[in-house]
Amino acid sequence: MSSRPAILQLLPALNSGGVERGTLEIAEAQAAAGYHPIVASAGGRLVPALEALGATHVTLPLTGKSPLAWAANTRALRRLIREHGIRLVHARSRAPAWAGLTAAHREKIPFVTTYHGAYNENFPGKRLYNSVMARGDRVIAISHFIAELIQSRHGTDPSRIRIIPRGVDLRLFDPAAVTPDRIDALRQAWDIPRDRPVILLPARISRWKGQGVLLDALSKLEKKPFAILLGDHGRGAYAAELRARIASLGLAQDVAMPGHTGDMPAALLLADLVLHASTDAEAFGRTVVEAQAMRRPVIAADLGAPRETVAQGVTGWRVPPGDPAALAEAIRTVLAMPDNDRAAIGAAARAAVQRDYTTAAMQASTIAVYRELLGA
């Protein structure tokens, strides 16, 4: 057992995504603040990076949603709490949170949640299932949009809610730190033409992320930019549907779908314009802020947290969600702007990120929540 007080984070797996990256960022902050970071999940490709930060990873099947799975996970977490002297449990996803809530209460230690999503309620009982994320002794809302949603859906006492926006690591997302060869490597790997503007939609390949909206918007443009749909393909069925849609619209020479990248800063700098086209409300939309940190002009769907992070005409532009015609017109307008005007928008966007949306600020605010509950 470590001599440092231990804090346990819970999530389903450690592969990719904003929740997973946030887990690593908070583990880093925990270690720097004198805590012993412990993460329980089913594992994944980010485990080595987590352990390199000085954290301990414990492999547990926390994705189960049945009462039997929750009971088994609760027992496993209680053993883990006792073995490592864990002082606080921080849950980041619903299925692990149910087991974590019970284990923390039975072991009489604080329970914190981060409410990461807008979480749909499309069948009976879903609100109850989602409500675990509002049951923490402190509930971290990742945007003002999410804080309002928590109160309206769950009636959570505002005194338990802490608004801590997601942040961008400015050590990584720094335009000056990206060398031209990194950009050229991606351009060559993805076969990106050099004689056309490049637009980038960085998002998991999923219907609600709006890749189909972008394809329909491209079909409306007379002078087409080259579009990159950048993100994990998941189960692959929707990716296959998108490829068929690309062929049917005659866009085979205009779109790339390269999958995951390990160099998002360079991918963002490769683009002349970065898009967010989600048709459901984003709880935060980290890729929007990452693009802004790289001084890229951004067009975002006008719903959810991007209303907070994208100031219309100042740090980017917003368009109605799910509206290909509006998106096409915005792309046409922004790409027609003088380079200096687009650069000014990008500079204002990075300044806003530096002021409001840094990883360092997110880490410090989260550690303050822990200390509030632990009294140290």
PDB file of N, CA and C in Angstrom, residues 126-194:
ATOM      1  N   LYS A 126     -34.532   4.902 -18.175  1.00  0.00           N
ATOM      2  CA  LYS A 126     -33.213   5.438 -18.528  1.00  0.00           C
ATOM      3  C   LYS A 126     -32.829   6.619 -17.629  1.00  0.00           C
ATOM      4  N   ARG A 127     -33.801   7.444 -17.255  1.00  0.00           N
ATOM      5  CA  ARG A 127     -33.455   8.568 -16.388  1.00  0.00           C
ATOM      6  C   ARG A 127     -32.935   8.066 -15.039  1.00  0.00           C
ATOM      7  N   LEU A 128     -33.565   7.016 -14.517  1.00  0.00           N
ATOM      8  CA  LEU A 128     -33.089   6.436 -13.267  1.00  0.00           C
ATOM      9  C   LEU A 128     -31.662   5.911 -13.435  1.00  0.00           C
ATOM     10  N   TYR A 129     -31.414   5.198 -14.523  1.00  0.00           N
ATOM     11  CA  TYR A 129     -30.069   4.672 -14.791  1.00  0.00           C
ATOM     12  C   TYR A 129     -29.056   5.811 -14.883  1.00  0.00           C
ATOM     13  N   ASN A 130     -29.424   6.882 -15.606  1.00  0.00           N
ATOM     14  CA  ASN A 130     -28.511   8.017 -15.762  1.00  0.00           C
ATOM     15  C   ASN A 130     -28.278   8.763 -14.448  1.00  0.00           C
ATOM     16  N   SER A 131     -29.248   8.673 -13.542  1.00  0.00           N
ATOM     17  CA  SER A 131     -29.218   9.517 -12.349  1.00  0.00           C
ATOM     18  C   SER A 131     -28.034   9.241 -11.437  1.00  0.00           C
ATOM     19  N   VAL A 132     -27.379   8.088 -11.594  1.00  0.00           N
ATOM     20  CA  VAL A 132     -26.223   7.805 -10.749  1.00  0.00           C
ATOM     21  C   VAL A 132     -25.151   8.872 -10.921  1.00  0.00           C
ATOM     22  N   MET A 133     -25.088   9.469 -12.116  1.00  0.00           N
ATOM     23  CA  MET A 133     -24.060  10.474 -12.365  1.00  0.00           C
ATOM     24  C   MET A 133     -24.365  11.789 -11.657  1.00  0.00           C
ATOM     25  N   ALA A 134     -25.566  11.909 -11.108  1.00  0.00           N
ATOM     26  CA  ALA A 134     -25.934  13.107 -10.346  1.00  0.00           C
ATOM     27  C   ALA A 134     -25.981  12.827  -8.849  1.00  0.00           C
ATOM     28  N   ARG A 135     -25.499  11.645  -8.419  1.00  0.00           N
ATOM     29  CA  ARG A 135     -25.603  11.235  -7.021  1.00  0.00           C
ATOM     30  C   ARG A 135     -24.308  11.381  -6.239  1.00  0.00           C
ATOM     31  N   GLY A 136     -23.326  12.027  -6.810  1.00  0.00           N
ATOM     32  CA  GLY A 136     -22.075  12.206  -6.096  1.00  0.00           C
ATOM     33  C   GLY A 136     -22.197  13.194  -4.950  1.00  0.00           C
ATOM     34  N   ASP A 137     -21.294  13.058  -3.988  1.00  0.00           N
ATOM     35  CA  ASP A 137     -21.189  14.098  -2.958  1.00  0.00           C
ATOM     36  C   ASP A 137     -20.835  15.425  -3.617  1.00  0.00           C
ATOM     37  N   ARG A 138     -20.075  15.342  -4.691  1.00  0.00           N
ATOM     38  CA  ARG A 138     -19.878  16.463  -5.603  1.00  0.00           C
ATOM     39  C   ARG A 138     -20.070  15.934  -7.017  1.00  0.00           C
ATOM     40  N   VAL A 139     -20.765  16.722  -7.826  1.00  0.00           N
ATOM     41  CA  VAL A 139     -21.048  16.350  -9.210  1.00  0.00           C
ATOM     42  C   VAL A 139     -20.355  17.376 -10.099  1.00  0.00           C
ATOM     43  N   ILE A 140     -19.363  16.922 -10.849  1.00  0.00           N
ATOM     44  CA  ILE A 140     -18.627  17.816 -11.739  1.00  0.00           C
ATOM     45  C   ILE A 140     -19.358  17.888 -13.074  1.00  0.00           C
ATOM     46  N   ALA A 141     -19.790  19.076 -13.438  1.00  0.00           N
ATOM     47  CA  ALA A 141     -20.431  19.324 -14.737  1.00  0.00           C
ATOM     48  C   ALA A 141     -19.378  19.896 -15.675  1.00  0.00           C
ATOM     49  N   ILE A 142     -19.279  19.355 -16.888  1.00  0.00           N
ATOM     50  CA  ILE A 142     -18.183  19.759 -17.770  1.00  0.00           C
ATOM     51  C   ILE A 142     -18.517  20.976 -18.621  1.00  0.00           C
ATOM     52  N   SER A 143     -19.696  21.558 -18.400  1.00  0.00           N
ATOM     53  CA  SER A 143     -20.071  22.805 -19.072  1.00  0.00           C
ATOM     54  C   SER A 143     -21.273  23.391 -18.340  1.00  0.00           C
ATOM     55  N   HIS A 144     -21.564  24.641 -18.607  1.00  0.00           N
ATOM     56  CA  HIS A 144     -22.770  25.242 -18.049  1.00  0.00           C
ATOM     57  C   HIS A 144     -24.017  24.539 -18.591  1.00  0.00           C
ATOM     58  N   PHE A 145     -23.956  24.123 -19.850  1.00  0.00           N
ATOM     59  CA  PHE A 145     -25.059  23.369 -20.451  1.00  0.00           C
ATOM     60  C   PHE A 145     -25.375  22.117 -19.633  1.00  0.00           C
ATOM     61  N   ILE A 146     -24.328  21.383 -19.242  1.00  0.00           N
ATOM     62  CA  ILE A 146     -24.528  20.156 -18.467  1.00  0.00           C
ATOM     63  C   ILE A 146     -24.993  20.479 -17.054  1.00  0.00           C
ATOM     64  N   ALA A 147     -24.500  21.537 -16.453  1.00  0.00           N
ATOM     65  CA  ALA A 147     -24.952  21.908 -15.106  1.00  0.00           C
ATOM     66  C   ALA A 147     -26.451  22.185 -15.099  1.00  0.00           C
ATOM     67  N   GLU A 148     -26.938  22.881 -16.117  1.00  0.00           N
ATOM     68  CA  GLU A 148     -28.374  23.163 -16.204  1.00  0.00           C
ATOM     69  C   GLU A 148     -29.164  21.890 -16.442  1.00  0.00           C
ATOM     70  N   LEU A 149     -28.621  20.986 -17.257  1.00  0.00           N
ATOM     71  CA  LEU A 149     -29.297  19.716 -17.531  1.00  0.00           C
ATOM     72  C   LEU A 149     -29.403  18.881 -16.253  1.00  0.00           C
ATOM     73  N   ILE A 150     -28.342  18.828 -15.466  1.00  0.00           N
ATOM     74  CA  ILE A 150     -28.358  18.055 -14.223  1.00  0.00           C
ATOM     75  C   ILE A 150     -29.455  18.554 -13.292  1.00  0.00           C
ATOM     76  N   GLN A 151     -29.566  19.853 -13.157  1.00  0.00           N
ATOM     77  CA  GLN A 151     -30.574  20.406 -12.257  1.00  0.00           C
ATOM     78  C   GLN A 151     -31.984  20.173 -12.782  1.00  0.00           C
ATOM     79  N   SER A 152     -32.177  20.331 -14.091  1.00  0.00           N
ATOM     80  CA  SER A 152     -33.532  20.185 -14.630  1.00  0.00           C
ATOM     81  C   SER A 152     -33.993  18.731 -14.639  1.00  0.00           C
ATOM     82  N   ARG A 153     -33.086  17.791 -14.920  1.00  0.00           N
ATOM     83  CA  ARG A 153     -33.481  16.380 -14.994  1.00  0.00           C
ATOM     84  C   ARG A 153     -33.547  15.719 -13.618  1.00  0.00           C
ATOM     85  N   HIS A 154     -32.592  16.022 -12.778  1.00  0.00           N
ATOM     86  CA  HIS A 154     -32.425  15.248 -11.548  1.00  0.00           C
ATOM     87  C   HIS A 154     -32.711  16.047 -10.287  1.00  0.00           C
ATOM     88  N   GLY A 155     -32.940  17.341 -10.426  1.00  0.00           N
ATOM     89  CA  GLY A 155     -33.217  18.158  -9.251  1.00  0.00           C
ATOM     90  C   GLY A 155     -32.057  18.226  -8.275  1.00  0.00           C
ATOM     91  N   THR A 156     -30.854  18.083  -8.789  1.00  0.00           N
ATOM     92  CA  THR A 156     -29.673  18.079  -7.930  1.00  0.00           C
ATOM     93  C   THR A 156     -29.485  19.443  -7.268  1.00  0.00           C
ATOM     94  N   ASP A 157     -29.187  19.422  -5.993  1.00  0.00           N
ATOM     95  CA  ASP A 157     -28.919  20.655  -5.260  1.00  0.00           C
ATOM     96  C   ASP A 157     -27.716  21.355  -5.899  1.00  0.00           C
ATOM     97  N   PRO A 158     -27.874  22.612  -6.327  1.00  0.00           N
ATOM     98  CA  PRO A 158     -26.750  23.319  -6.965  1.00  0.00           C
ATOM     99  C   PRO A 158     -25.505  23.378  -6.094  1.00  0.00           C
ATOM    100  N   SER A 159     -25.676  23.266  -4.769  1.00  0.00           N
ATOM    101  CA  SER A 159     -24.506  23.343  -3.889  1.00  0.00           C
ATOM    102  C   SER A 159     -23.578  22.143  -4.064  1.00  0.00           C
ATOM    103  N   ARG A 160     -24.088  21.045  -4.665  1.00  0.00           N
ATOM    104  CA  ARG A 160     -23.243  19.863  -4.890  1.00  0.00           C
ATOM    105  C   ARG A 160     -22.590  19.871  -6.268  1.00  0.00           C
ATOM    106  N   ILE A 161     -22.976  20.813  -7.129  1.00  0.00           N
ATOM    107  CA  ILE A 161     -22.480  20.852  -8.503  1.00  0.00           C
ATOM    108  C   ILE A 161     -21.273  21.783  -8.599  1.00  0.00           C
ATOM    109  N   ARG A 162     -20.244  21.312  -9.288  1.00  0.00           N
ATOM    110  CA  ARG A 162     -19.082  22.141  -9.577  1.00  0.00           C
ATOM    111  C   ARG A 162     -18.878  22.162 -11.090  1.00  0.00           C
ATOM    112  N   ILE A 163     -18.893  23.327 -11.687  1.00  0.00           N
ATOM    113  CA  ILE A 163     -18.694  23.446 -13.138  1.00  0.00           C
ATOM    114  C   ILE A 163     -17.200  23.525 -13.415  1.00  0.00           C
ATOM    115  N   ILE A 164     -16.685  22.477 -14.064  1.00  0.00           N
ATOM    116  CA  ILE A 164     -15.265  22.416 -14.424  1.00  0.00           C
ATOM    117  C   ILE A 164     -15.181  22.032 -15.902  1.00  0.00           C
ATOM    118  N   PRO A 165     -15.040  23.007 -16.790  1.00  0.00           N
ATOM    119  CA  PRO A 165     -14.962  22.669 -18.215  1.00  0.00           C
ATOM    120  C   PRO A 165     -13.761  21.783 -18.518  1.00  0.00           C
ATOM    121  N   ARG A 166     -13.910  20.972 -19.567  1.00  0.00           N
ATOM    122  CA  ARG A 166     -12.766  20.198 -20.038  1.00  0.00           C
ATOM    123  C   ARG A 166     -11.687  21.161 -20.515  1.00  0.00           C
ATOM    124  N   GLY A 167     -10.466  20.674 -20.557  1.00  0.00           N
ATOM    125  CA  GLY A 167      -9.368  21.550 -20.935  1.00  0.00           C
ATOM    126  C   GLY A 167      -8.515  20.979 -22.043  1.00  0.00           C
ATOM    127  N   VAL A 168      -7.704  21.828 -22.612  1.00  0.00           N
ATOM    128  CA  VAL A 168      -6.750  21.452 -23.652  1.00  0.00           C
ATOM    129  C   VAL A 168      -5.345  21.571 -23.065  1.00  0.00           C
ATOM    130  N   ASP A 169      -4.528  20.569 -23.324  1.00  0.00           N
ATOM    131  CA  ASP A 169      -3.140  20.598 -22.884  1.00  0.00           C
ATOM    132  C   ASP A 169      -2.354  21.467 -23.859  1.00  0.00           C
ATOM    133  N   LEU A 170      -2.040  22.682 -23.455  1.00  0.00           N
ATOM    134  CA  LEU A 170      -1.362  23.619 -24.339  1.00  0.00           C
ATOM    135  C   LEU A 170       0.087  23.240 -24.595  1.00  0.00           C
ATOM    136  N   ARG A 171       0.607  22.254 -23.860  1.00  0.00           N
ATOM    137  CA  ARG A 171       1.932  21.737 -24.178  1.00  0.00           C
ATOM    138  C   ARG A 171       1.891  20.929 -25.470  1.00  0.00           C
ATOM    139  N   LEU A 172       0.782  20.250 -25.702  1.00  0.00           N
ATOM    140  CA  LEU A 172       0.618  19.445 -26.914  1.00  0.00           C
ATOM    141  C   LEU A 172      -0.026  20.238 -28.040  1.00  0.00           C
ATOM    142  N   PHE A 173      -1.057  20.996 -27.695  1.00  0.00           N
ATOM    143  CA  PHE A 173      -1.800  21.727 -28.716  1.00  0.00           C
ATOM    144  C   PHE A 173      -1.255  23.148 -28.809  1.00  0.00           C
ATOM    145  N   ASP A 174      -0.064  23.216 -29.397  1.00  0.00           N
ATOM    146  CA  ASP A 174       0.672  24.455 -29.567  1.00  0.00           C
ATOM    147  C   ASP A 174       1.118  24.522 -31.022  1.00  0.00           C
ATOM    148  N   PRO A 175       0.582  25.464 -31.808  1.00  0.00           N
ATOM    149  CA  PRO A 175       0.963  25.526 -33.224  1.00  0.00           C
ATOM    150  C   PRO A 175       2.471  25.636 -33.439  1.00  0.00           C
ATOM    151  N   ALA A 176       3.156  26.333 -32.538  1.00  0.00           N
ATOM    152  CA  ALA A 176       4.589  26.539 -32.705  1.00  0.00           C
ATOM    153  C   ALA A 176       5.390  25.255 -32.478  1.00  0.00           C
ATOM    154  N   ALA A 177       4.781  24.264 -31.833  1.00  0.00           N
ATOM    155  CA  ALA A 177       5.500  23.033 -31.502  1.00  0.00           C
ATOM    156  C   ALA A 177       5.374  21.960 -32.578  1.00  0.00           C
ATOM    157  N   VAL A 178       4.524  22.178 -33.566  1.00  0.00           N
ATOM    158  CA  VAL A 178       4.298  21.172 -34.607  1.00  0.00           C
ATOM    159  C   VAL A 178       5.215  21.465 -35.789  1.00  0.00           C
ATOM    160  N   THR A 179       6.101  20.545 -36.071  1.00  0.00           N
ATOM    161  CA  THR A 179       7.056  20.734 -37.163  1.00  0.00           C
ATOM    162  C   THR A 179       6.407  20.415 -38.512  1.00  0.00           C
ATOM    163  N   PRO A 180       6.875  21.046 -39.592  1.00  0.00           N
ATOM    164  CA  PRO A 180       6.296  20.781 -40.911  1.00  0.00           C
ATOM    165  C   PRO A 180       6.343  19.313 -41.317  1.00  0.00           C
ATOM    166  N   ASP A 181       7.377  18.592 -40.876  1.00  0.00           N
ATOM    167  CA  ASP A 181       7.469  17.190 -41.286  1.00  0.00           C
ATOM    168  C   ASP A 181       6.347  16.346 -40.701  1.00  0.00           C
ATOM    169  N   ARG A 182       5.837  16.726 -39.520  1.00  0.00           N
ATOM    170  CA  ARG A 182       4.696  15.996 -38.951  1.00  0.00           C
ATOM    171  C   ARG A 182       3.455  16.197 -39.809  1.00  0.00           C
ATOM    172  N   ILE A 183       3.257  17.398 -40.272  1.00  0.00           N
ATOM    173  CA  ILE A 183       2.107  17.675 -41.140  1.00  0.00           C
ATOM    174  C   ILE A 183       2.270  16.952 -42.471  1.00  0.00           C
ATOM    175  N   ASP A 184       3.464  17.010 -43.042  1.00  0.00           N
ATOM    176  CA  ASP A 184       3.708  16.345 -44.325  1.00  0.00           C
ATOM    177  C   ASP A 184       3.522  14.837 -44.212  1.00  0.00           C
ATOM    178  N   ALA A 185       3.913  14.264 -43.069  1.00  0.00           N
ATOM    179  CA  ALA A 185       3.758  12.816 -42.893  1.00  0.00           C
ATOM    180  C   ALA A 185       2.286  12.418 -42.967  1.00  0.00           C
ATOM    181  N   LEU A 186       1.414  13.194 -42.341  1.00  0.00           N
ATOM    182  CA  LEU A 186      -0.016  12.895 -42.409  1.00  0.00           C
ATOM    183  C   LEU A 186      -0.545  13.129 -43.817  1.00  0.00           C
ATOM    184  N   ARG A 187      -0.121  14.212 -44.444  1.00  0.00           N
ATOM    185  CA  ARG A 187      -0.597  14.502 -45.800  1.00  0.00           C
ATOM    186  C   ARG A 187      -0.264  13.358 -46.745  1.00  0.00           C
ATOM    187  N   GLN A 188       0.944  12.825 -46.621  1.00  0.00           N
ATOM    188  CA  GLN A 188       1.339  11.720 -47.491  1.00  0.00           C
ATOM    189  C   GLN A 188       0.609  10.430 -47.123  1.00  0.00           C
ATOM    190  N   ALA A 189       0.506  10.149 -45.815  1.00  0.00           N
ATOM    191  CA  ALA A 189      -0.150   8.909 -45.390  1.00  0.00           C
ATOM    192  C   ALA A 189      -1.608   8.884 -45.816  1.00  0.00           C
ATOM    193  N   TRP A 190      -2.253  10.033 -45.801  1.00  0.00           N
ATOM    194  CA  TRP A 190      -3.675  10.106 -46.124  1.00  0.00           C
ATOM    195  C   TRP A 190      -3.938  10.515 -47.570  1.00  0.00           C
ATOM    196  N   ASP A 191      -2.863  10.740 -48.343  1.00  0.00           N
ATOM    197  CA  ASP A 191      -2.978  11.092 -49.762  1.00  0.00           C
ATOM    198  C   ASP A 191      -3.835  12.360 -49.944  1.00  0.00           C
ATOM    199  N   ILE A 192      -3.444  13.419 -49.224  1.00  0.00           N
ATOM    200  CA  ILE A 192      -4.189  14.679 -49.254  1.00  0.00           C
ATOM    201  C   ILE A 192      -3.619  15.575 -50.356  1.00  0.00           C
ATOM    202  N   PRO A 193      -4.428  16.057 -51.262  1.00  0.00           N
ATOM    203  CA  PRO A 193      -3.907  16.938 -52.325  1.00  0.00           C
ATOM    204  C   PRO A 193      -3.395  18.260 -51.760  1.00  0.00           C
ATOM    205  N   ARG A 194      -2.407  18.828 -52.442  1.00  0.00           N
ATOM    206  CA  ARG A 194      -1.816  20.087 -51.983  1.00  0.00           C
ATOM    207  C   ARG A 194      -2.443  21.301 -52.645  1.00  0.00           C
TER     208      ARG A 194
END
